[in-house]
Amino acid sequence: MIEITDSQKIGIGLAGFGISFLFLGMLLLFDKGLLAIGNILFISGLGCVIGVERTLRFFFQRHKVKGTTAFLGGIFIVLLGFPIIGMIIESYGFFALFSGFFPVAINFLGRVPLLGPLLNIPFMQKIVQRLGGDGNRTTV
């Protein structure tokens, strides 16, 4: 079994609260305060879960420069007080950075008892295949 350290537990909580604040901020018509808090908590949680050094290595890889620039630039624009524009730019950066994880996440969600059958509905299958990439590819 995988051991989870205390800092990783704190990081999971911070990232979870960050995602919750981001969702709540979008739900409340792009409230800039909630979006700013959500962004800060999410980045802090990511740093606690995988470590500061690995977080910096992840964000500043040569092939991820465009995604990192958009993601961090979007966060900066939200902090400046332009939440809608910042979230659009941040969303592009998020998809550019984390698109490599989508096939693994889709594969995992397909094996969850309640979500698996929902993802096999014909119109959902097209979306899942587009997000998940090649279904024949072996994921580790």
Short mmCIF file of N, CA, C and O in Angstrom, two decimals:
data_model
loop_
_atom_site.label_atom_id
_atom_site.label_comp_id
_atom_site.label_asym_id
_atom_site.label_seq_id
_atom_site.Cartn_x
_atom_site.Cartn_y
_atom_site.Cartn_z
N MET A 1 0.84 -1.17 0.00
CA MET A 1 0.00 0.00 0.00
C MET A 1 0.89 1.24 0.00
O MET A 1 1.95 1.26 0.60
N ILE A 2 0.44 2.28 -0.62
CA ILE A 2 1.20 3.51 -0.73
C ILE A 2 1.03 4.32 0.55
O ILE A 2 -0.08 4.54 1.02
N GLU A 3 2.17 4.75 1.10
CA GLU A 3 2.15 5.58 2.29
C GLU A 3 1.95 7.03 1.88
O GLU A 3 2.61 7.53 0.98
N ILE A 4 1.05 7.73 2.55
CA ILE A 4 0.80 9.14 2.28
C ILE A 4 1.29 9.92 3.49
O ILE A 4 0.86 9.68 4.62
N THR A 5 2.20 10.85 3.24
CA THR A 5 2.75 11.66 4.33
C THR A 5 1.74 12.72 4.76
O THR A 5 0.74 12.96 4.07
N ASP A 6 2.03 13.34 5.88
CA ASP A 6 1.14 14.38 6.39
C ASP A 6 1.07 15.57 5.44
O ASP A 6 0.01 16.16 5.25
N SER A 7 2.21 15.94 4.85
CA SER A 7 2.19 17.08 3.93
C SER A 7 1.39 16.76 2.67
O SER A 7 0.74 17.64 2.10
N GLN A 8 1.40 15.50 2.24
CA GLN A 8 0.58 15.12 1.09
C GLN A 8 -0.90 15.16 1.44
O GLN A 8 -1.72 15.55 0.61
N LYS A 9 -1.24 14.76 2.66
CA LYS A 9 -2.64 14.86 3.10
C LYS A 9 -3.10 16.31 3.13
O LYS A 9 -4.20 16.64 2.69
N ILE A 10 -2.24 17.18 3.64
CA ILE A 10 -2.56 18.61 3.65
C ILE A 10 -2.69 19.12 2.22
O ILE A 10 -3.60 19.90 1.91
N GLY A 11 -1.81 18.68 1.34
CA GLY A 11 -1.86 19.09 -0.06
C GLY A 11 -3.13 18.66 -0.76
O GLY A 11 -3.70 19.42 -1.55
N ILE A 12 -3.59 17.45 -0.46
CA ILE A 12 -4.85 16.98 -1.05
C ILE A 12 -6.00 17.85 -0.57
O ILE A 12 -6.88 18.24 -1.35
N GLY A 13 -5.99 18.20 0.71
CA GLY A 13 -7.03 19.09 1.24
C GLY A 13 -6.97 20.47 0.61
O GLY A 13 -8.00 21.04 0.22
N LEU A 14 -5.76 21.02 0.47
CA LEU A 14 -5.61 22.35 -0.14
C LEU A 14 -6.08 22.34 -1.60
O LEU A 14 -6.79 23.24 -2.04
N ALA A 15 -5.67 21.32 -2.35
CA ALA A 15 -6.08 21.23 -3.75
C ALA A 15 -7.59 21.05 -3.86
O ALA A 15 -8.24 21.64 -4.73
N GLY A 16 -8.16 20.23 -2.98
CA GLY A 16 -9.61 20.04 -2.98
C GLY A 16 -10.36 21.32 -2.67
O GLY A 16 -11.34 21.66 -3.34
N PHE A 17 -9.88 22.05 -1.65
CA PHE A 17 -10.50 23.34 -1.35
C PHE A 17 -10.31 24.32 -2.50
O PHE A 17 -11.19 25.12 -2.81
N GLY A 18 -9.14 24.27 -3.15
CA GLY A 18 -8.88 25.15 -4.28
C GLY A 18 -9.85 24.90 -5.43
O GLY A 18 -10.42 25.85 -6.00
N ILE A 19 -10.07 23.64 -5.74
CA ILE A 19 -11.03 23.30 -6.81
C ILE A 19 -12.44 23.72 -6.40
O ILE A 19 -13.21 24.23 -7.22
N SER A 20 -12.77 23.52 -5.12
CA SER A 20 -14.09 23.94 -4.63
C SER A 20 -14.28 25.45 -4.74
O SER A 20 -15.34 25.92 -5.18
N PHE A 21 -13.26 26.21 -4.35
CA PHE A 21 -13.35 27.66 -4.45
C PHE A 21 -13.43 28.11 -5.91
O PHE A 21 -14.16 29.06 -6.23
N LEU A 22 -12.68 27.45 -6.79
CA LEU A 22 -12.76 27.79 -8.21
C LEU A 22 -14.16 27.54 -8.75
O LEU A 22 -14.73 28.36 -9.48
N PHE A 23 -14.72 26.39 -8.40
CA PHE A 23 -16.07 26.06 -8.85
C PHE A 23 -17.09 27.05 -8.30
O PHE A 23 -17.96 27.54 -9.03
N LEU A 24 -16.97 27.35 -7.02
CA LEU A 24 -17.89 28.29 -6.39
C LEU A 24 -17.74 29.70 -6.99
O LEU A 24 -18.73 30.40 -7.21
N GLY A 25 -16.50 30.09 -7.28
CA GLY A 25 -16.27 31.39 -7.89
C GLY A 25 -16.88 31.50 -9.28
O GLY A 25 -17.40 32.54 -9.66
N MET A 26 -16.84 30.41 -10.05
CA MET A 26 -17.47 30.43 -11.37
C MET A 26 -18.99 30.39 -11.24
O MET A 26 -19.70 31.01 -12.01
N LEU A 27 -19.47 29.64 -10.25
CA LEU A 27 -20.91 29.54 -10.03
C LEU A 27 -21.51 30.89 -9.61
O LEU A 27 -22.62 31.22 -10.00
N LEU A 28 -20.75 31.65 -8.86
CA LEU A 28 -21.21 32.96 -8.40
C LEU A 28 -20.76 34.06 -9.36
O LEU A 28 -20.30 35.14 -8.94
N LEU A 29 -20.90 33.79 -10.63
CA LEU A 29 -20.66 34.77 -11.70
C LEU A 29 -19.25 35.35 -11.66
O LEU A 29 -19.04 36.55 -11.70
N PHE A 30 -18.27 34.45 -11.60
CA PHE A 30 -16.85 34.80 -11.68
C PHE A 30 -16.45 35.82 -10.61
O PHE A 30 -15.90 36.88 -10.91
N ASP A 31 -16.72 35.45 -9.37
CA ASP A 31 -16.31 36.28 -8.24
C ASP A 31 -14.79 36.23 -8.14
O ASP A 31 -14.20 35.16 -7.95
N LYS A 32 -14.14 37.38 -8.30
CA LYS A 32 -12.68 37.40 -8.40
C LYS A 32 -11.99 37.01 -7.10
O LYS A 32 -10.92 36.42 -7.13
N GLY A 33 -12.60 37.27 -5.96
CA GLY A 33 -12.00 36.87 -4.69
C GLY A 33 -11.95 35.36 -4.53
O GLY A 33 -10.92 34.80 -4.16
N LEU A 34 -13.06 34.70 -4.82
CA LEU A 34 -13.09 33.23 -4.71
C LEU A 34 -12.18 32.57 -5.74
O LEU A 34 -11.52 31.57 -5.44
N LEU A 35 -12.13 33.11 -6.95
CA LEU A 35 -11.26 32.55 -7.97
C LEU A 35 -9.79 32.71 -7.58
O LEU A 35 -8.99 31.79 -7.77
N ALA A 36 -9.43 33.86 -7.03
CA ALA A 36 -8.05 34.09 -6.61
C ALA A 36 -7.66 33.13 -5.49
O ALA A 36 -6.58 32.52 -5.52
N ILE A 37 -8.53 32.98 -4.50
CA ILE A 37 -8.26 32.06 -3.39
C ILE A 37 -8.16 30.62 -3.91
O ILE A 37 -7.28 29.86 -3.52
N GLY A 38 -9.06 30.25 -4.81
CA GLY A 38 -9.03 28.91 -5.38
C GLY A 38 -7.75 28.63 -6.13
O GLY A 38 -7.17 27.54 -6.02
N ASN A 39 -7.28 29.59 -6.92
CA ASN A 39 -6.02 29.41 -7.65
C ASN A 39 -4.84 29.23 -6.70
O ASN A 39 -4.01 28.34 -6.89
N ILE A 40 -4.77 30.07 -5.69
CA ILE A 40 -3.66 29.99 -4.73
C ILE A 40 -3.69 28.67 -3.98
O ILE A 40 -2.66 28.01 -3.80
N LEU A 41 -4.88 28.25 -3.54
CA LEU A 41 -4.98 26.98 -2.81
C LEU A 41 -4.64 25.79 -3.70
O LEU A 41 -3.97 24.85 -3.26
N PHE A 42 -5.07 25.82 -4.97
CA PHE A 42 -4.79 24.70 -5.87
C PHE A 42 -3.28 24.57 -6.12
O PHE A 42 -2.73 23.47 -6.03
N ILE A 43 -2.61 25.67 -6.41
CA ILE A 43 -1.16 25.63 -6.65
C ILE A 43 -0.42 25.21 -5.38
O ILE A 43 0.52 24.40 -5.44
N SER A 44 -0.85 25.70 -4.23
CA SER A 44 -0.22 25.31 -2.96
C SER A 44 -0.41 23.83 -2.69
O SER A 44 0.51 23.14 -2.25
N GLY A 45 -1.62 23.33 -2.94
CA GLY A 45 -1.89 21.91 -2.74
C GLY A 45 -1.08 21.04 -3.66
O GLY A 45 -0.57 19.99 -3.25
N LEU A 46 -0.94 21.45 -4.91
CA LEU A 46 -0.12 20.69 -5.86
C LEU A 46 1.32 20.63 -5.39
O LEU A 46 1.97 19.57 -5.46
N GLY A 47 1.82 21.75 -4.88
CA GLY A 47 3.18 21.78 -4.36
C GLY A 47 3.36 20.87 -3.16
O GLY A 47 4.41 20.25 -3.00
N CYS A 48 2.36 20.78 -2.31
CA CYS A 48 2.45 19.90 -1.14
C CYS A 48 2.33 18.42 -1.52
O CYS A 48 2.98 17.58 -0.91
N VAL A 49 1.51 18.12 -2.51
CA VAL A 49 1.29 16.72 -2.87
C VAL A 49 2.51 16.13 -3.56
O VAL A 49 2.99 15.05 -3.19
N ILE A 50 3.04 16.81 -4.56
CA ILE A 50 4.16 16.21 -5.31
C ILE A 50 5.50 16.84 -4.98
O ILE A 50 6.53 16.42 -5.49
N GLY A 51 5.52 17.84 -4.13
CA GLY A 51 6.75 18.48 -3.73
C GLY A 51 7.03 19.72 -4.57
O GLY A 51 6.64 19.80 -5.73
N VAL A 52 7.71 20.66 -3.97
CA VAL A 52 7.97 21.94 -4.63
C VAL A 52 8.88 21.75 -5.84
O VAL A 52 8.62 22.29 -6.92
N GLU A 53 9.93 20.95 -5.68
CA GLU A 53 10.88 20.76 -6.78
C GLU A 53 10.22 20.08 -7.98
O GLU A 53 10.39 20.52 -9.12
N ARG A 54 9.44 19.04 -7.73
CA ARG A 54 8.76 18.34 -8.84
C ARG A 54 7.68 19.22 -9.47
O ARG A 54 7.45 19.14 -10.67
N THR A 55 7.04 20.07 -8.66
CA THR A 55 6.04 20.99 -9.20
C THR A 55 6.71 21.98 -10.15
O THR A 55 6.22 22.23 -11.26
N LEU A 56 7.83 22.55 -9.72
CA LEU A 56 8.56 23.48 -10.58
C LEU A 56 9.07 22.79 -11.84
O LEU A 56 9.02 23.36 -12.94
N ARG A 57 9.58 21.56 -11.71
CA ARG A 57 10.04 20.81 -12.90
C ARG A 57 8.89 20.53 -13.85
O ARG A 57 9.05 20.57 -15.06
N PHE A 58 7.70 20.24 -13.29
CA PHE A 58 6.53 19.96 -14.14
C PHE A 58 6.13 21.20 -14.92
O PHE A 58 5.90 21.14 -16.13
N PHE A 59 6.03 22.33 -14.25
CA PHE A 59 5.56 23.55 -14.90
C PHE A 59 6.58 24.13 -15.88
O PHE A 59 6.20 24.76 -16.86
N PHE A 60 7.85 23.94 -15.62
CA PHE A 60 8.86 24.61 -16.43
C PHE A 60 9.63 23.66 -17.35
O PHE A 60 10.81 23.89 -17.63
N GLN A 61 8.96 22.63 -17.84
CA GLN A 61 9.55 21.79 -18.88
C GLN A 61 9.50 22.54 -20.21
O GLN A 61 8.59 23.34 -20.45
N ARG A 62 10.46 22.29 -21.06
CA ARG A 62 10.59 23.03 -22.31
C ARG A 62 9.35 22.89 -23.19
O ARG A 62 8.90 23.86 -23.80
N HIS A 63 8.77 21.70 -23.28
CA HIS A 63 7.62 21.50 -24.16
C HIS A 63 6.30 21.96 -23.55
O HIS A 63 5.28 21.94 -24.21
N LYS A 64 6.33 22.42 -22.30
CA LYS A 64 5.11 22.90 -21.64
C LYS A 64 5.13 24.40 -21.39
O LYS A 64 4.34 24.92 -20.62
N VAL A 65 6.02 25.12 -22.07
CA VAL A 65 6.17 26.55 -21.84
C VAL A 65 4.89 27.31 -22.18
O VAL A 65 4.44 28.18 -21.43
N LYS A 66 4.26 26.96 -23.30
CA LYS A 66 3.04 27.67 -23.72
C LYS A 66 1.92 27.45 -22.70
O LYS A 66 1.22 28.40 -22.32
N GLY A 67 1.72 26.22 -22.25
CA GLY A 67 0.69 25.93 -21.26
C GLY A 67 0.96 26.59 -19.93
O GLY A 67 0.05 27.13 -19.28
N THR A 68 2.22 26.56 -19.49
CA THR A 68 2.58 27.20 -18.22
C THR A 68 2.37 28.70 -18.28
O THR A 68 1.83 29.30 -17.34
N THR A 69 2.77 29.30 -19.39
CA THR A 69 2.59 30.75 -19.54
C THR A 69 1.12 31.13 -19.50
O THR A 69 0.73 32.09 -18.83
N ALA A 70 0.29 30.36 -20.21
CA ALA A 70 -1.14 30.65 -20.22
C ALA A 70 -1.76 30.42 -18.84
O ALA A 70 -2.55 31.24 -18.36
N PHE A 71 -1.40 29.33 -18.18
CA PHE A 71 -1.97 29.00 -16.87
C PHE A 71 -1.60 30.05 -15.83
O PHE A 71 -2.46 30.63 -15.16
N LEU A 72 -0.30 30.34 -15.70
CA LEU A 72 0.14 31.31 -14.70
C LEU A 72 -0.27 32.73 -15.09
O LEU A 72 -0.59 33.54 -14.22
N GLY A 73 -0.29 33.02 -16.39
CA GLY A 73 -0.77 34.32 -16.84
C GLY A 73 -2.24 34.52 -16.53
O GLY A 73 -2.67 35.61 -16.14
N GLY A 74 -3.04 33.46 -16.70
CA GLY A 74 -4.46 33.53 -16.37
C GLY A 74 -4.67 33.76 -14.88
O GLY A 74 -5.54 34.55 -14.48
N ILE A 75 -3.87 33.10 -14.06
CA ILE A 75 -3.96 33.32 -12.61
C ILE A 75 -3.63 34.77 -12.29
O ILE A 75 -4.31 35.42 -11.50
N PHE A 76 -2.58 35.28 -12.92
CA PHE A 76 -2.17 36.67 -12.68
C PHE A 76 -3.26 37.65 -13.11
O PHE A 76 -3.55 38.62 -12.40
N ILE A 77 -3.90 37.39 -14.24
CA ILE A 77 -4.97 38.27 -14.71
C ILE A 77 -6.18 38.22 -13.77
O ILE A 77 -6.82 39.23 -13.50
N VAL A 78 -6.48 37.03 -13.22
CA VAL A 78 -7.56 36.93 -12.22
C VAL A 78 -7.19 37.74 -10.98
O VAL A 78 -8.03 38.46 -10.43
N LEU A 79 -5.93 37.65 -10.55
CA LEU A 79 -5.50 38.40 -9.37
C LEU A 79 -5.54 39.91 -9.62
O LEU A 79 -5.73 40.69 -8.68
N LEU A 80 -5.36 40.33 -10.89
CA LEU A 80 -5.45 41.75 -11.22
C LEU A 80 -6.89 42.26 -11.21
O LEU A 80 -7.11 43.47 -11.14
N GLY A 81 -7.86 41.35 -11.30
CA GLY A 81 -9.26 41.77 -11.21
C GLY A 81 -10.07 41.60 -12.48
O GLY A 81 -11.13 42.19 -12.61
N PHE A 82 -9.58 40.80 -13.43
CA PHE A 82 -10.33 40.52 -14.66
C PHE A 82 -10.63 39.02 -14.72
O PHE A 82 -9.95 38.25 -15.42
N PRO A 83 -11.64 38.57 -13.96
CA PRO A 83 -11.83 37.13 -13.77
C PRO A 83 -12.25 36.36 -15.01
O PRO A 83 -11.78 35.24 -15.21
N ILE A 84 -13.10 36.91 -15.86
CA ILE A 84 -13.58 36.13 -17.02
C ILE A 84 -12.45 35.91 -18.01
O ILE A 84 -12.21 34.78 -18.46
N ILE A 85 -11.73 36.96 -18.33
CA ILE A 85 -10.61 36.84 -19.27
C ILE A 85 -9.53 35.92 -18.68
O ILE A 85 -8.99 35.05 -19.36
N GLY A 86 -9.24 36.10 -17.40
CA GLY A 86 -8.23 35.27 -16.74
C GLY A 86 -8.60 33.80 -16.72
O GLY A 86 -7.74 32.94 -16.94
N MET A 87 -9.87 33.49 -16.48
CA MET A 87 -10.28 32.08 -16.43
C MET A 87 -10.26 31.44 -17.82
O MET A 87 -9.97 30.25 -17.95
N ILE A 88 -10.55 32.22 -18.85
CA ILE A 88 -10.46 31.68 -20.22
C ILE A 88 -9.01 31.32 -20.54
O ILE A 88 -8.72 30.22 -21.02
N ILE A 89 -8.11 32.24 -20.25
CA ILE A 89 -6.69 32.00 -20.52
C ILE A 89 -6.18 30.86 -19.63
O ILE A 89 -5.43 29.98 -20.08
N GLU A 90 -6.58 30.86 -18.38
CA GLU A 90 -6.16 29.81 -17.44
C GLU A 90 -6.68 28.44 -17.87
O GLU A 90 -5.98 27.44 -17.74
N SER A 91 -7.90 28.38 -18.38
CA SER A 91 -8.47 27.10 -18.84
C SER A 91 -7.67 26.55 -20.01
O SER A 91 -7.40 25.35 -20.07
N TYR A 92 -7.30 27.42 -20.94
CA TYR A 92 -6.45 26.97 -22.05
C TYR A 92 -5.14 26.40 -21.52
O TYR A 92 -4.69 25.33 -21.95
N GLY A 93 -4.51 27.12 -20.60
CA GLY A 93 -3.26 26.64 -20.02
C GLY A 93 -3.42 25.34 -19.28
O GLY A 93 -2.56 24.46 -19.35
N PHE A 94 -4.53 25.19 -18.56
CA PHE A 94 -4.79 23.95 -17.82
C PHE A 94 -4.88 22.76 -18.78
O PHE A 94 -4.27 21.72 -18.56
N PHE A 95 -5.64 22.93 -19.86
CA PHE A 95 -5.77 21.84 -20.83
C PHE A 95 -4.46 21.57 -21.54
O PHE A 95 -4.14 20.42 -21.83
N ALA A 96 -3.68 22.60 -21.81
CA ALA A 96 -2.38 22.39 -22.45
C ALA A 96 -1.41 21.66 -21.52
O ALA A 96 -0.65 20.80 -21.96
N LEU A 97 -1.45 21.99 -20.24
CA LEU A 97 -0.53 21.36 -19.28
C LEU A 97 -0.93 19.94 -18.92
O LEU A 97 -0.10 19.04 -18.87
N PHE A 98 -2.22 19.74 -18.66
CA PHE A 98 -2.66 18.46 -18.10
C PHE A 98 -3.32 17.54 -19.12
O PHE A 98 -3.91 16.53 -18.74
N SER A 99 -3.21 17.85 -20.41
CA SER A 99 -3.84 16.99 -21.42
C SER A 99 -3.22 15.60 -21.46
O SER A 99 -3.88 14.64 -21.86
N GLY A 100 -1.99 15.46 -21.02
CA GLY A 100 -1.36 14.14 -20.98
C GLY A 100 -1.97 13.22 -19.94
O GLY A 100 -1.86 12.00 -20.04
N PHE A 101 -2.65 13.79 -18.95
CA PHE A 101 -3.27 12.98 -17.90
C PHE A 101 -4.70 12.56 -18.25
O PHE A 101 -5.26 11.70 -17.57
N PHE A 102 -5.29 13.16 -19.26
CA PHE A 102 -6.68 12.86 -19.59
C PHE A 102 -6.91 11.39 -19.95
O PHE A 102 -7.88 10.80 -19.47
N PRO A 103 -6.07 10.76 -20.78
CA PRO A 103 -6.32 9.34 -21.08
C PRO A 103 -6.32 8.46 -19.83
O PRO A 103 -7.15 7.56 -19.70
N VAL A 104 -5.42 8.73 -18.91
CA VAL A 104 -5.35 7.94 -17.67
C VAL A 104 -6.61 8.18 -16.83
O VAL A 104 -7.21 7.23 -16.31
N ALA A 105 -7.04 9.44 -16.72
CA ALA A 105 -8.22 9.76 -15.93
C ALA A 105 -9.48 9.17 -16.56
O ALA A 105 -10.33 8.62 -15.86
N ILE A 106 -9.61 9.26 -17.87
CA ILE A 106 -10.78 8.69 -18.57
C ILE A 106 -10.80 7.18 -18.40
O ILE A 106 -11.86 6.58 -18.16
N ASN A 107 -9.63 6.54 -18.51
CA ASN A 107 -9.55 5.09 -18.33
C ASN A 107 -9.97 4.71 -16.91
O ASN A 107 -10.70 3.74 -16.72
N PHE A 108 -9.52 5.49 -15.93
CA PHE A 108 -9.91 5.22 -14.54
C PHE A 108 -11.41 5.40 -14.34
O PHE A 108 -12.07 4.57 -13.73
N LEU A 109 -11.96 6.50 -14.87
CA LEU A 109 -13.39 6.77 -14.69
C LEU A 109 -14.25 5.72 -15.40
O LEU A 109 -15.36 5.43 -14.97
N GLY A 110 -13.74 5.16 -16.49
CA GLY A 110 -14.48 4.10 -17.20
C GLY A 110 -14.61 2.83 -16.38
O GLY A 110 -15.49 2.01 -16.63
N ARG A 111 -13.75 2.66 -15.40
CA ARG A 111 -13.79 1.45 -14.56
C ARG A 111 -14.58 1.64 -13.27
O ARG A 111 -14.77 0.68 -12.52
N VAL A 112 -15.01 2.87 -12.99
CA VAL A 112 -15.82 3.13 -11.81
C VAL A 112 -17.23 2.61 -12.06
O VAL A 112 -17.80 2.87 -13.12
N PRO A 113 -17.81 1.86 -11.12
CA PRO A 113 -19.08 1.17 -11.38
C PRO A 113 -20.21 2.07 -11.89
O PRO A 113 -20.90 1.71 -12.83
N LEU A 114 -20.46 3.23 -11.34
CA LEU A 114 -21.58 4.04 -11.78
C LEU A 114 -21.23 4.90 -13.00
O LEU A 114 -22.10 5.19 -13.82
N LEU A 115 -19.98 5.31 -13.12
CA LEU A 115 -19.60 6.19 -14.23
C LEU A 115 -19.28 5.42 -15.51
O LEU A 115 -19.47 5.96 -16.60
N GLY A 116 -18.80 4.20 -15.39
CA GLY A 116 -18.45 3.40 -16.57
C GLY A 116 -19.60 3.25 -17.56
O GLY A 116 -19.44 3.55 -18.75
N PRO A 117 -20.78 2.80 -17.12
CA PRO A 117 -21.90 2.70 -18.05
C PRO A 117 -22.34 4.04 -18.63
O PRO A 117 -22.77 4.11 -19.78
N LEU A 118 -22.24 5.11 -17.85
CA LEU A 118 -22.60 6.43 -18.37
C LEU A 118 -21.66 6.87 -19.48
O LEU A 118 -22.08 7.54 -20.43
N LEU A 119 -20.39 6.51 -19.35
CA LEU A 119 -19.42 6.90 -20.38
C LEU A 119 -19.55 6.06 -21.65
O LEU A 119 -18.97 6.40 -22.67
N ASN A 120 -20.31 4.97 -21.59
CA ASN A 120 -20.51 4.12 -22.76
C ASN A 120 -21.77 4.45 -23.54
O ASN A 120 -22.09 3.78 -24.51
N ILE A 121 -22.52 5.47 -23.13
CA ILE A 121 -23.68 5.94 -23.90
C ILE A 121 -23.15 6.48 -25.23
O ILE A 121 -22.12 7.17 -25.25
N PRO A 122 -23.82 6.19 -26.35
CA PRO A 122 -23.25 6.52 -27.67
C PRO A 122 -22.76 7.97 -27.83
O PRO A 122 -21.65 8.19 -28.31
N PHE A 123 -23.55 8.97 -27.42
CA PHE A 123 -23.08 10.34 -27.62
C PHE A 123 -21.94 10.70 -26.67
O PHE A 123 -21.11 11.54 -26.97
N MET A 124 -21.90 10.05 -25.50
CA MET A 124 -20.81 10.29 -24.56
C MET A 124 -19.53 9.59 -25.01
O MET A 124 -18.44 10.07 -24.73
N GLN A 125 -19.69 8.46 -25.73
CA GLN A 125 -18.51 7.73 -26.20
C GLN A 125 -17.66 8.57 -27.13
O GLN A 125 -16.44 8.52 -27.08
N LYS A 126 -18.28 9.38 -27.98
CA LYS A 126 -17.53 10.24 -28.89
C LYS A 126 -16.71 11.26 -28.11
O LYS A 126 -15.55 11.50 -28.43
N ILE A 127 -17.31 11.84 -27.09
CA ILE A 127 -16.60 12.83 -26.27
C ILE A 127 -15.47 12.16 -25.51
O ILE A 127 -14.35 12.68 -25.45
N VAL A 128 -15.74 11.00 -24.94
CA VAL A 128 -14.73 10.27 -24.17
C VAL A 128 -13.57 9.87 -25.07
O VAL A 128 -12.40 9.99 -24.68
N GLN A 129 -13.85 9.40 -26.28
CA GLN A 129 -12.78 9.01 -27.18
C GLN A 129 -11.94 10.20 -27.62
O GLN A 129 -10.73 10.11 -27.76
N ARG A 130 -12.58 11.34 -27.80
CA ARG A 130 -11.83 12.54 -28.19
C ARG A 130 -10.94 13.02 -27.05
O ARG A 130 -9.79 13.39 -27.25
N LEU A 131 -11.46 13.01 -25.81
CA LEU A 131 -10.67 13.45 -24.67
C LEU A 131 -9.61 12.42 -24.27
O LEU A 131 -8.51 12.76 -23.88
N GLY A 132 -9.99 11.14 -24.37
CA GLY A 132 -9.11 10.08 -23.90
C GLY A 132 -8.06 9.66 -24.88
O GLY A 132 -7.14 8.94 -24.52
N GLY A 133 -8.15 10.09 -26.11
CA GLY A 133 -7.16 9.69 -27.10
C GLY A 133 -7.43 8.29 -27.59
O GLY A 133 -8.56 7.81 -27.60
N ASP A 134 -6.37 7.61 -27.97
CA ASP A 134 -6.46 6.27 -28.52
C ASP A 134 -6.74 5.27 -27.43
O ASP A 134 -5.97 5.12 -26.50
N GLY A 135 -7.86 4.56 -27.54
CA GLY A 135 -8.24 3.59 -26.53
C GLY A 135 -7.40 2.32 -26.55
O GLY A 135 -7.35 1.58 -25.59
N ASN A 136 -6.71 2.07 -27.68
CA ASN A 136 -5.88 0.87 -27.79
C ASN A 136 -4.50 1.06 -27.18
O ASN A 136 -3.75 0.11 -27.05
N ARG A 137 -4.15 2.29 -26.87
CA ARG A 137 -2.84 2.57 -26.33
C ARG A 137 -2.75 2.08 -24.89
O ARG A 137 -3.67 2.23 -24.11
N THR A 138 -1.64 1.51 -24.54
CA THR A 138 -1.43 1.01 -23.19
C THR A 138 -1.05 2.17 -22.29
O THR A 138 -0.12 2.91 -22.59
N THR A 139 -1.78 2.34 -21.20
CA THR A 139 -1.44 3.39 -20.23
C THR A 139 -0.88 2.76 -18.99
O THR A 139 -1.31 1.69 -18.55
N VAL A 140 0.09 3.40 -18.41
CA VAL A 140 0.74 2.87 -17.20
C VAL A 140 0.23 3.59 -16.00
O VAL A 140 0.04 4.75 -15.97
#
